[in-house]
PDB file of C-alpha atoms and ligand atoms in Angstrom:
ATOM      1  CA  UNK C   1       5.362  25.961 -18.333  1.00 83.00           C
ATOM      2  CA  UNK C   2       3.804  22.345 -18.459  1.00 98.00           C
ATOM      3  CA  UNK C   3       4.293  20.190 -15.539  1.00 98.00           C
ATOM      4  CA  UNK C   4       4.523  16.456 -15.642  1.00 99.00           C
ATOM      5  CA  UNK C   5       4.223  13.162 -13.107  1.00 99.00           C
ATOM      6  CA  UNK C   6       6.430  10.585 -13.894  1.00 99.00           C
ATOM      7  CA  UNK C   7       6.111   7.421 -11.608  1.00 99.00           C
ATOM      8  CA  UNK C   8       9.003   5.449 -11.056  1.00 98.00           C
ATOM      9  CA  UNK C   9      11.063   7.874 -12.300  1.00 99.00           C
ATOM     10  CA  UNK C  10      14.188   7.253 -10.293  1.00 98.00           C
ATOM     11  CA  UNK C  11      15.403   4.388 -12.233  1.00 98.00           C
ATOM     12  CA  UNK C  12      15.538   2.902 -15.817  1.00 98.00           C
ATOM     13  CA  UNK C  13      12.506   3.846 -18.197  1.00 98.00           C
ATOM     14  CA  UNK C  14      10.852   6.098 -15.908  1.00 99.00           C
ATOM     15  CA  UNK C  15      14.262   8.048 -15.271  1.00 98.00           C
ATOM     16  CA  UNK C  16      14.755   7.870 -19.296  1.00 99.00           C
ATOM     17  CA  UNK C  17      11.242  10.020 -19.702  1.00 99.00           C
ATOM     18  CA  UNK C  18      11.423  12.348 -17.029  1.00 99.00           C
ATOM     19  CA  UNK C  19      14.791  13.437 -18.638  1.00 99.00           C
ATOM     20  CA  UNK C  20      12.969  13.662 -21.853  1.00 99.00           C
ATOM     21  CA  UNK C  21      10.060  15.780 -21.065  1.00 99.00           C
ATOM     22  CA  UNK C  22      12.927  17.564 -19.350  1.00 98.00           C
ATOM     23  CA  UNK C  23      14.672  18.431 -22.408  1.00 98.00           C
ATOM     24  CA  UNK C  24      11.146  19.158 -23.793  1.00 98.00           C
ATOM     25  CA  UNK C  25      10.590  22.167 -20.866  1.00 98.00           C
ATOM     26  CA  UNK C  26       8.189  20.406 -18.598  1.00 98.00           C
ATOM     27  CA  UNK C  27       8.720  20.375 -15.001  1.00 98.00           C
ATOM     28  CA  UNK C  28       8.517  16.959 -13.414  1.00 99.00           C
ATOM     29  CA  UNK C  29       7.439  15.311 -10.218  1.00 99.00           C
ATOM     30  CA  UNK C  30      10.114  12.435  -9.722  1.00 99.00           C
ATOM     31  CA  UNK C  31       8.387   9.883  -8.083  1.00 99.00           C
ATOM     32  CA  UNK C  32      10.296   6.751  -6.783  1.00 98.00           C
ATOM     33  CA  UNK C  33       9.656   4.185  -4.161  1.00 98.00           C
ATOM     34  CA  UNK C  34      12.854   3.676  -1.971  1.00 98.00           C
ATOM     35  CA  UNK C  35      15.711   4.711  -3.720  1.00 98.00           C
ATOM     36  CA  UNK C  36      16.226   8.234  -2.511  1.00 98.00           C
ATOM     37  CA  UNK C  37      19.909   8.726  -3.949  1.00 98.00           C
ATOM     38  CA  UNK C  38      18.562   7.653  -7.487  1.00 98.00           C
ATOM     39  CA  UNK C  39      15.420   9.717  -7.158  1.00 98.00           C
ATOM     40  CA  UNK C  40      18.109  12.749  -6.125  1.00 98.00           C
ATOM     41  CA  UNK C  41      20.174  11.807  -9.322  1.00 98.00           C
ATOM     42  CA  UNK C  42      17.279  12.073 -11.749  1.00 98.00           C
ATOM     43  CA  UNK C  43      16.368  15.448  -9.789  1.00 98.00           C
ATOM     44  CA  UNK C  44      19.528  16.948 -10.377  1.00 98.00           C
ATOM     45  CA  UNK C  45      19.755  16.066 -13.990  1.00 98.00           C
ATOM     46  CA  UNK C  46      16.527  17.664 -14.729  1.00 98.00           C
ATOM     47  CA  UNK C  47      17.321  20.826 -12.841  1.00 98.00           C
ATOM     48  CA  UNK C  48      20.767  21.043 -14.990  1.00 98.00           C
ATOM     49  CA  UNK C  49      18.222  21.361 -18.122  1.00 98.00           C
ATOM     50  CA  UNK C  50      16.772  24.428 -16.684  1.00 98.00           C
ATOM     51  CA  UNK C  51      13.559  23.416 -15.511  1.00 98.00           C
ATOM     52  CA  UNK C  52      11.723  22.403 -12.134  1.00 98.00           C
ATOM     53  CA  UNK C  53      12.037  19.037 -10.373  1.00 98.00           C
ATOM     54  CA  UNK C  54      10.033  17.633  -7.065  1.00 98.00           C
ATOM     55  CA  UNK C  55      10.734  14.239  -5.621  1.00 98.00           C
ATOM     56  CA  UNK C  56       8.042  12.301  -3.960  1.00 99.00           C
ATOM     57  CA  UNK C  57       8.258   9.086  -2.648  1.00 98.00           C
ATOM     58  CA  UNK C  58       5.466   7.004  -2.701  1.00 99.00           C
ATOM     59  CA  UNK C  59       4.237   3.462  -3.256  1.00 99.00           C
ATOM     60  CA  UNK C  60       1.860   3.255  -6.199  1.00 99.00           C
ATOM     61  CA  UNK C  61       0.541   0.036  -4.810  1.00 98.00           C
ATOM     62  CA  UNK C  62      -0.643   1.961  -1.701  1.00 98.00           C
ATOM     63  CA  UNK C  63      -3.980   4.104  -1.684  1.00 98.00           C
ATOM     64  CA  UNK C  64      -2.649   6.439   1.134  1.00 98.00           C
ATOM     65  CA  UNK C  65       0.453   7.320  -0.696  1.00 99.00           C
ATOM     66  CA  UNK C  66      -1.000   7.705  -3.975  1.00 98.00           C
ATOM     67  CA  UNK C  67      -3.421  10.377  -2.655  1.00 98.00           C
ATOM     68  CA  UNK C  68      -0.306  11.995  -1.058  1.00 99.00           C
ATOM     69  CA  UNK C  69       1.329  11.571  -4.266  1.00 99.00           C
ATOM     70  CA  UNK C  70      -1.266  13.797  -6.136  1.00 98.00           C
ATOM     71  CA  UNK C  71      -1.659  16.301  -3.221  1.00 98.00           C
ATOM     72  CA  UNK C  72       2.353  16.617  -3.157  1.00 98.00           C
ATOM     73  CA  UNK C  73       2.247  16.861  -7.073  1.00 98.00           C
ATOM     74  CA  UNK C  74       0.324  19.492  -6.893  1.00 98.00           C
ATOM     75  CA  UNK C  75       1.625  21.175  -4.226  1.00 98.00           C
ATOM     76  CA  UNK C  76       4.894  21.622  -5.562  1.00 98.00           C
ATOM     77  CA  UNK C  77       4.354  22.132  -9.461  1.00 98.00           C
ATOM     78  CA  UNK C  78       0.648  23.392  -9.437  1.00 98.00           C
ATOM     79  CA  UNK C  79      -1.777  21.839 -12.182  1.00 98.00           C
ATOM     80  CA  UNK C  80      -0.513  18.905 -13.871  1.00 98.00           C
ATOM     81  CA  UNK C  81      -0.571  18.567 -17.929  1.00 98.00           C
ATOM     82  CA  UNK C  82       0.880  14.846 -18.127  1.00 99.00           C
ATOM     83  CA  UNK C  83       0.712  11.642 -15.804  1.00 99.00           C
ATOM     84  CA  UNK C  84       2.849   8.845 -17.042  1.00 99.00           C
ATOM     85  CA  UNK C  85       2.304   5.744 -15.006  1.00 99.00           C
ATOM     86  CA  UNK C  86       5.410   4.099 -15.326  1.00 98.00           C
ATOM     87  CA  UNK C  87       6.122   2.291 -12.032  1.00 99.00           C
ATOM     88  CA  UNK C  88       5.826  -1.448 -12.142  1.00 98.00           C
ATOM     89  CA  UNK C  89       7.447  -4.238 -10.893  1.00 98.00           C
ATOM     90  CA  UNK C  90       8.223  -7.909 -12.180  1.00 97.00           C
ATOM     91  CA  UNK C  91       7.638 -11.266 -10.172  1.00 97.00           C
ATOM     92  CA  UNK C  92      10.304 -11.600  -7.549  1.00 95.00           C
ATOM     93  CA  UNK C  93      10.741 -15.567  -8.296  1.00 94.00           C
ATOM     94  CA  UNK C  94       9.246 -16.613 -12.201  1.00 93.00           C
ATOM     95  CA  UNK C  95       6.492 -19.653 -11.684  1.00 96.00           C
ATOM     96  CA  UNK C  96       4.973 -21.576 -13.607  1.00 97.00           C
ATOM     97  CA  UNK C  97       1.261 -20.870 -14.051  1.00 97.00           C
ATOM     98  CA  UNK C  98       0.487 -24.011 -11.662  1.00 97.00           C
ATOM     99  CA  UNK C  99       2.676 -23.187  -9.080  1.00 97.00           C
ATOM    100  CA  UNK C 100       2.054 -19.478  -9.024  1.00 96.00           C
ATOM    101  CA  UNK C 101       1.110 -17.802  -5.579  1.00 97.00           C
ATOM    102  CA  UNK C 102      -1.598 -15.465  -4.888  1.00 98.00           C
ATOM    103  CA  UNK C 103       0.898 -13.274  -2.559  1.00 97.00           C
ATOM    104  CA  UNK C 104       2.852 -12.246  -5.921  1.00 97.00           C
ATOM    105  CA  UNK C 105      -0.327 -11.932  -8.044  1.00 98.00           C
ATOM    106  CA  UNK C 106      -1.924  -9.455  -5.056  1.00 98.00           C
ATOM    107  CA  UNK C 107       1.924  -7.738  -5.291  1.00 98.00           C
ATOM    108  CA  UNK C 108       1.897  -7.162  -9.125  1.00 98.00           C
ATOM    109  CA  UNK C 109      -1.845  -6.578  -9.279  1.00 98.00           C
ATOM    110  CA  UNK C 110      -1.477  -4.158  -6.621  1.00 98.00           C
ATOM    111  CA  UNK C 111       1.530  -2.004  -8.114  1.00 99.00           C
ATOM    112  CA  UNK C 112       1.370  -2.446 -11.781  1.00 98.00           C
ATOM    113  CA  UNK C 113      -2.563  -2.589 -12.512  1.00 99.00           C
ATOM    114  CA  UNK C 114      -4.514  -1.154  -9.580  1.00 98.00           C
ATOM    115  CA  UNK C 115      -2.065   1.560  -9.288  1.00 99.00           C
ATOM    116  CA  UNK C 116      -1.977   3.402 -12.328  1.00 99.00           C
ATOM    117  CA  UNK C 117      -6.109   2.764 -12.222  1.00 99.00           C
ATOM    118  CA  UNK C 118      -6.863   4.962  -9.502  1.00 99.00           C
ATOM    119  CA  UNK C 119      -3.819   7.409  -9.810  1.00 98.00           C
ATOM    120  CA  UNK C 120      -5.332   8.158 -13.395  1.00 99.00           C
ATOM    121  CA  UNK C 121      -8.535   8.399 -11.618  1.00 98.00           C
ATOM    122  CA  UNK C 122      -7.352  10.946  -9.146  1.00 98.00           C
ATOM    123  CA  UNK C 123      -5.194  12.849 -11.722  1.00 98.00           C
ATOM    124  CA  UNK C 124      -8.109  12.524 -14.138  1.00 98.00           C
ATOM    125  CA  UNK C 125     -10.360  14.620 -11.614  1.00 98.00           C
ATOM    126  CA  UNK C 126      -8.000  17.325 -10.822  1.00 98.00           C
ATOM    127  CA  UNK C 127      -7.371  17.716 -14.397  1.00 98.00           C
ATOM    128  CA  UNK C 128     -11.181  18.632 -14.974  1.00 98.00           C
ATOM    129  CA  UNK C 129     -11.158  20.741 -12.055  1.00 98.00           C
ATOM    130  CA  UNK C 130      -8.577  22.956 -13.693  1.00 98.00           C
ATOM    131  CA  UNK C 131      -9.930  22.753 -16.893  1.00 98.00           C
ATOM    132  CA  UNK C 132      -6.510  21.235 -18.057  1.00 98.00           C
ATOM    133  CA  UNK C 133      -6.617  19.397 -21.494  1.00 97.00           C
ATOM    134  CA  UNK C 134      -4.229  16.889 -20.315  1.00 98.00           C
ATOM    135  CA  UNK C 135      -2.622  13.717 -21.217  1.00 98.00           C
ATOM    136  CA  UNK C 136      -2.200  10.562 -19.767  1.00 98.00           C
ATOM    137  CA  UNK C 137       0.485   8.036 -20.573  1.00 99.00           C
ATOM    138  CA  UNK C 138       0.592   4.247 -19.355  1.00 99.00           C
ATOM    139  CA  UNK C 139       3.734   1.824 -19.634  1.00 99.00           C
ATOM    140  CA  UNK C 140       2.617  -1.312 -19.934  1.00 98.00           C
ATOM    141  CA  UNK C 141       4.774  -4.000 -21.863  1.00 98.00           C
ATOM    142  CA  UNK C 142       4.816  -6.749 -24.821  1.00 97.00           C
ATOM    143  CA  UNK C 143       3.843  -9.053 -22.014  1.00 97.00           C
ATOM    144  CA  UNK C 144       0.478  -7.785 -22.351  1.00 98.00           C
ATOM    145  CA  UNK C 145       0.112  -9.897 -25.719  1.00 98.00           C
ATOM    146  CA  UNK C 146       2.745 -12.809 -25.496  1.00 97.00           C
ATOM    147  CA  UNK C 147       1.641 -15.708 -22.838  1.00 97.00           C
ATOM    148  CA  UNK C 148       4.821 -16.069 -20.689  1.00 96.00           C
ATOM    149  CA  UNK C 149       3.135 -18.851 -18.634  1.00 97.00           C
ATOM    150  CA  UNK C 150       6.238 -18.599 -15.879  1.00 97.00           C
ATOM    151  CA  UNK C 151       5.120 -14.925 -15.258  1.00 97.00           C
ATOM    152  CA  UNK C 152       1.249 -15.149 -15.642  1.00 98.00           C
ATOM    153  CA  UNK C 153       0.703 -12.536 -12.687  1.00 98.00           C
ATOM    154  CA  UNK C 154       2.814  -9.814 -14.644  1.00 98.00           C
ATOM    155  CA  UNK C 155       0.893 -10.272 -18.277  1.00 98.00           C
ATOM    156  CA  UNK C 156      -2.290 -10.228 -16.900  1.00 98.00           C
ATOM    157  CA  UNK C 157      -1.312  -6.489 -15.348  1.00 98.00           C
ATOM    158  CA  UNK C 158       0.188  -5.342 -18.197  1.00 98.00           C
ATOM    159  CA  UNK C 159      -2.712  -6.935 -20.421  1.00 98.00           C
ATOM    160  CA  UNK C 160      -5.466  -4.816 -18.064  1.00 98.00           C
ATOM    161  CA  UNK C 161      -3.532  -1.779 -18.290  1.00 98.00           C
ATOM    162  CA  UNK C 162      -4.793  -1.869 -22.406  1.00 98.00           C
ATOM    163  CA  UNK C 163      -8.138  -1.987 -20.992  1.00 98.00           C
ATOM    164  CA  UNK C 164      -7.555   0.664 -18.971  1.00 99.00           C
ATOM    165  CA  UNK C 165      -6.235   3.065 -21.579  1.00 99.00           C
ATOM    166  CA  UNK C 166      -9.455   2.434 -23.721  1.00 98.00           C
ATOM    167  CA  UNK C 167     -11.719   2.968 -20.669  1.00 99.00           C
ATOM    168  CA  UNK C 168     -10.563   6.252 -19.405  1.00 99.00           C
ATOM    169  CA  UNK C 169      -9.456   7.791 -23.058  1.00 99.00           C
ATOM    170  CA  UNK C 170     -13.500   6.759 -23.731  1.00 99.00           C
ATOM    171  CA  UNK C 171     -14.533   8.506 -20.509  1.00 98.00           C
ATOM    172  CA  UNK C 172     -12.436  11.618 -20.732  1.00 98.00           C
ATOM    173  CA  UNK C 173     -12.317  12.414 -24.215  1.00 98.00           C
ATOM    174  CA  UNK C 174     -15.262  15.097 -23.543  1.00 98.00           C
ATOM    175  CA  UNK C 175     -13.194  16.718 -21.469  1.00 98.00           C
ATOM    176  CA  UNK C 176      -9.934  17.509 -23.980  1.00 98.00           C
ATOM    177  CA  UNK C 177      -8.027  14.938 -22.037  1.00 98.00           C
ATOM    178  CA  UNK C 178      -6.281  12.256 -24.200  1.00 98.00           C
ATOM    179  CA  UNK C 179      -4.948   8.447 -23.084  1.00 99.00           C
ATOM    180  CA  UNK C 180      -2.642   6.377 -24.534  1.00 99.00           C
ATOM    181  CA  UNK C 181      -0.424   3.061 -24.012  1.00 98.00           C
ATOM    182  CA  UNK C 182       3.369   2.845 -24.815  1.00 99.00           C
ATOM    183  CA  UNK C 183       4.356  -0.711 -24.943  1.00 98.00           C
ATOM    184  CA  UNK C 184       8.147  -0.975 -24.329  1.00 98.00           C
ATOM    185  CA  UNK C 185       9.926  -3.820 -26.098  1.00 98.00           C
ATOM    186  CA  UNK C 186      13.079  -5.016 -24.510  1.00 97.00           C
ATOM    187  CA  UNK C 187      15.137  -1.890 -22.840  1.00 98.00           C
ATOM    188  CA  UNK C 188      17.967  -2.024 -21.182  1.00 98.00           C
ATOM    189  CA  UNK C 189      17.633  -1.199 -17.435  1.00 98.00           C
ATOM    190  CA  UNK C 190      17.757  -2.842 -13.714  1.00 96.00           C
ATOM    191  CA  UNK C 191      14.504  -5.006 -14.554  1.00 95.00           C
ATOM    192  CA  UNK C 192      16.393  -6.575 -17.447  1.00 95.00           C
ATOM    193  CA  UNK C 193      19.989  -6.951 -16.466  1.00 94.00           C
ATOM    194  CA  UNK C 194      19.554  -9.920 -14.353  1.00 91.00           C
ATOM    195  CA  UNK C 195      18.878 -11.821 -18.018  1.00 92.00           C
ATOM    196  CA  UNK C 196      21.411  -9.622 -20.074  1.00 94.00           C
ATOM    197  CA  UNK C 197      23.095 -12.404 -21.699  1.00 95.00           C
ATOM    198  CA  UNK C 198      20.286 -14.407 -22.565  1.00 94.00           C
ATOM    199  CA  UNK C 199      18.667 -11.241 -24.398  1.00 95.00           C
ATOM    200  CA  UNK C 200      22.098 -10.742 -26.222  1.00 96.00           C
ATOM    201  CA  UNK C 201      21.708 -13.681 -27.819  1.00 96.00           C
ATOM    202  CA  UNK C 202      18.111 -13.356 -28.553  1.00 96.00           C
ATOM    203  CA  UNK C 203      18.055  -9.911 -29.653  1.00 97.00           C
ATOM    204  CA  UNK C 204      21.884  -9.587 -31.498  1.00 95.00           C
ATOM    205  CA  UNK C 205      21.900 -13.250 -33.139  1.00 95.00           C
ATOM    206  CA  UNK C 206      18.096 -14.579 -33.068  1.00 96.00           C
ATOM    207  CA  UNK C 207      16.737 -11.062 -33.903  1.00 96.00           C
ATOM    208  CA  UNK C 208      13.829 -11.109 -31.641  1.00 96.00           C
ATOM    209  CA  UNK C 209      13.926  -7.803 -31.872  1.00 97.00           C
ATOM    210  CA  UNK C 210      14.198  -7.012 -35.423  1.00 97.00           C
ATOM    211  CA  UNK C 211      15.744  -3.694 -35.107  1.00 97.00           C
ATOM    212  CA  UNK C 212      18.679  -5.968 -33.594  1.00 97.00           C
ATOM    213  CA  UNK C 213      19.704  -3.824 -30.527  1.00 98.00           C
ATOM    214  CA  UNK C 214      18.396  -3.198 -26.847  1.00 98.00           C
ATOM    215  CA  UNK C 215      15.768  -0.425 -26.202  1.00 98.00           C
ATOM    216  CA  UNK C 216      16.820   2.499 -24.309  1.00 98.00           C
ATOM    217  CA  UNK C 217      15.021   4.412 -21.843  1.00 98.00           C
ATOM    218  CA  UNK C 218      15.546   7.954 -24.056  1.00 98.00           C
ATOM    219  CA  UNK C 219      13.616   5.582 -27.072  1.00 98.00           C
ATOM    220  CA  UNK C 220      10.645   5.216 -24.758  1.00 99.00           C
ATOM    221  CA  UNK C 221      11.195   8.615 -23.369  1.00 99.00           C
ATOM    222  CA  UNK C 222      10.860  10.210 -27.055  1.00 98.00           C
ATOM    223  CA  UNK C 223       7.619   8.393 -27.784  1.00 98.00           C
ATOM    224  CA  UNK C 224       6.528  10.046 -24.081  1.00 98.00           C
ATOM    225  CA  UNK C 225       7.215  13.275 -25.507  1.00 98.00           C
ATOM    226  CA  UNK C 226       6.059  13.018 -28.776  1.00 98.00           C
ATOM    227  CA  UNK C 227       2.491  12.258 -27.174  1.00 98.00           C
ATOM    228  CA  UNK C 228       3.094  15.306 -24.689  1.00 98.00           C
ATOM    229  CA  UNK C 229       3.858  17.629 -26.738  1.00 98.00           C
ATOM    230  CA  UNK C 230       0.527  17.139 -28.706  1.00 96.00           C
ATOM    231  CA  UNK C 231       2.429  15.421 -32.107  1.00 97.00           C
ATOM    232  CA  UNK C 232      -1.268  13.095 -31.811  1.00 97.00           C
ATOM    233  CA  UNK C 233      -3.690  16.069 -31.480  1.00 96.00           C
ATOM    234  CA  UNK C 234      -6.443  13.662 -32.661  1.00 98.00           C
ATOM    235  CA  UNK C 235      -5.707  10.427 -31.223  1.00 98.00           C
ATOM    236  CA  UNK C 236      -6.834   8.437 -27.917  1.00 98.00           C
ATOM    237  CA  UNK C 237      -6.964   5.373 -26.729  1.00 98.00           C
ATOM    238  CA  UNK C 238      -3.976   4.185 -28.838  1.00 98.00           C
ATOM    239  CA  UNK C 239      -1.311   2.354 -28.165  1.00 98.00           C
ATOM    240  CA  UNK C 240       2.121   2.802 -29.667  1.00 98.00           C
ATOM    241  CA  UNK C 241       4.745   0.137 -29.622  1.00 98.00           C
ATOM    242  CA  UNK C 242       8.173   1.449 -28.855  1.00 98.00           C
ATOM    243  CA  UNK C 243       9.830  -2.184 -29.466  1.00 98.00           C
ATOM    244  CA  UNK C 244      12.221  -2.144 -32.489  1.00 98.00           C
ATOM    245  CA  UNK C 245       9.730  -4.329 -33.982  1.00 98.00           C
ATOM    246  CA  UNK C 246       9.151  -6.842 -31.306  1.00 97.00           C
ATOM    247  CA  UNK C 247       4.885  -7.303 -32.617  1.00 97.00           C
ATOM    248  CA  UNK C 248       5.848  -8.270 -35.752  1.00 96.00           C
ATOM    249  CA  UNK C 249       7.278 -11.592 -35.372  1.00 86.00           C
TER     250      UNK C 249
HETATM  251  P1  NDP T   1      13.449  -0.905 -13.063  1.00 57.21           P
HETATM  252  O1  NDP T   1      13.179  -1.809 -11.887  1.00 57.21           O
HETATM  253  O2  NDP T   1      14.618  -0.227 -13.790  1.00 57.21           O
HETATM  254  O3  NDP T   1      12.690   0.710 -12.277  1.00 57.21           O
HETATM  255  C1  NDP T   1      11.664   0.840 -11.701  1.00 57.21           C
HETATM  256  C2  NDP T   1      10.988   2.025 -10.925  1.00 57.21           C
HETATM  257  O4  NDP T   1      10.165   1.659 -10.491  1.00 57.21           O
HETATM  258  C3  NDP T   1      12.214   2.651 -10.091  1.00 57.21           C
HETATM  259  O5  NDP T   1      12.037   4.141 -10.331  1.00 57.21           O
HETATM  260  C4  NDP T   1      11.338   2.186  -9.014  1.00 57.21           C
HETATM  261  O6  NDP T   1      11.942   3.226  -7.868  1.00 57.21           O
HETATM  262  C5  NDP T   1      10.160   2.459  -9.525  1.00 57.21           C
HETATM  263  N1  NDP T   1       9.091   1.545  -8.221  1.00 57.21           N
HETATM  264  C6  NDP T   1       8.886  -0.075  -8.327  1.00 57.21           C
HETATM  265  N2  NDP T   1       8.054  -0.092  -7.402  1.00 57.21           N
HETATM  266  C7  NDP T   1       7.264   1.024  -7.114  1.00 57.21           C
HETATM  267  C8  NDP T   1       6.332   1.341  -6.158  1.00 57.21           C
HETATM  268  N3  NDP T   1       5.508   0.501  -5.682  1.00 57.21           N
HETATM  269  N4  NDP T   1       5.882   2.668  -6.171  1.00 57.21           N
HETATM  270  C9  NDP T   1       6.047   3.719  -6.717  1.00 57.21           C
HETATM  271  N5  NDP T   1       7.573   3.590  -7.536  1.00 57.21           N
HETATM  272  C10 NDP T   1       7.776   2.425  -7.746  1.00 57.21           C
HETATM  273  O7  NDP T   1      12.405  -0.971 -14.090  1.00 57.21           O
HETATM  274  P2  NDP T   1      12.043  -0.430 -15.576  1.00 57.21           P
HETATM  275  O8  NDP T   1      12.467   0.775 -16.045  1.00 57.21           O
HETATM  276  O9  NDP T   1      12.462  -1.687 -16.735  1.00 57.21           O
HETATM  277  O10 NDP T   1      10.419  -0.743 -15.958  1.00 57.21           O
HETATM  278  C11 NDP T   1       9.674   0.609 -15.723  1.00 57.21           C
HETATM  279  C12 NDP T   1       8.192   0.211 -16.386  1.00 57.21           C
HETATM  280  O11 NDP T   1       8.504  -0.162 -18.036  1.00 57.21           O
HETATM  281  C13 NDP T   1       7.646  -1.152 -15.428  1.00 57.21           C
HETATM  282  O12 NDP T   1       6.045  -0.898 -15.568  1.00 57.21           O
HETATM  283  C14 NDP T   1       8.049  -2.359 -16.453  1.00 57.21           C
HETATM  284  O13 NDP T   1       6.996  -3.329 -16.336  1.00 57.21           O
HETATM  285  C15 NDP T   1       8.035  -1.789 -17.581  1.00 57.21           C
HETATM  286  N6  NDP T   1       8.677  -2.392 -18.674  1.00 57.21           N
HETATM  287  C16 NDP T   1      10.011  -2.882 -18.731  1.00 57.21           C
HETATM  288  C17 NDP T   1      10.575  -3.424 -20.035  1.00 57.21           C
HETATM  289  C18 NDP T   1      12.148  -3.493 -19.956  1.00 57.21           C
HETATM  290  O14 NDP T   1      12.557  -4.268 -20.781  1.00 57.21           O
HETATM  291  N7  NDP T   1      13.175  -3.050 -19.067  1.00 57.21           N
HETATM  292  C19 NDP T   1      10.035  -3.884 -21.003  1.00 57.21           C
HETATM  293  C20 NDP T   1       8.401  -3.548 -21.105  1.00 57.21           C
HETATM  294  C21 NDP T   1       7.931  -2.697 -20.176  1.00 57.21           C
HETATM  295  P3  NDP T   1      13.421   3.156  -6.698  1.00 57.21           P
HETATM  296  O15 NDP T   1      14.115   3.285  -7.522  1.00 57.21           O
HETATM  297  O16 NDP T   1      12.707   3.850  -5.695  1.00 57.21           O
HETATM  298  O17 NDP T   1      13.242   0.979  -6.373  1.00 57.21           O
END
């Protein structure tokens, strides 16, 4: 049985990834920040699929929480075969570059970039220790390459994940560990619900997403399963866009 740790798996894309992995036969550690009810619901759905689920509350932006998350994940499921760095936050308020605050920048860097960077480091060390030819997948965004000047802090964290992926791919290849970046397009989740009407028009009428539909957490989950189940055995350091063609524009 293979084991995966998915950060931010209580809701949205993380939940979709966790369920897709469970369908593919993975036991899953469901990490969440505060929403215990949603995390329990995801875990119950995973167990209905006949695999194990373990819940760990931890803020990926906090060093002590990250260390405990890695320890508890291994205690619950043993050696991990897969880490999915999915947890991420958008700025609480969009602010023009010339008005943006250090407080928002520090929060986003801590959760969206520093969290995945050091979780990858810690999980990779365990994979090497256990001799596991594991996989690490990080969820970035099309904001990694679009210059949205009213949420620059979000964009720089997502762009940083691209270099992080290349760095760890280069460092870990000799251990048989492969590392990928998955860039979702516009996906229907709580993060995008506030702008649903605006995006309905952009996607369905204007074709900002050429496949002219909202993406789903399951779309992203399927891409992660392809990586996790070794359908890309001779690839590493790659980016996979799951965006209905958004990047073509
Ligand atoms: P949601 O806001 O719907 O869900 C966020 C998830 O992350 C929840 O499970 C939440 O836990 C968890 N989380 C938030 N902060 C932390 C933290 N500090 N530590 C641990 N877990 C945390 O987001 P999405 O599903 O939309 O986004 C998931 C990822 O995909 C993010 O990295 C986002 O940037 C990226 N993305 C999203 C896109 C979209 O269109 N939705 C597009 C491109 C990328 P809890 O339930 O406890 O709050």
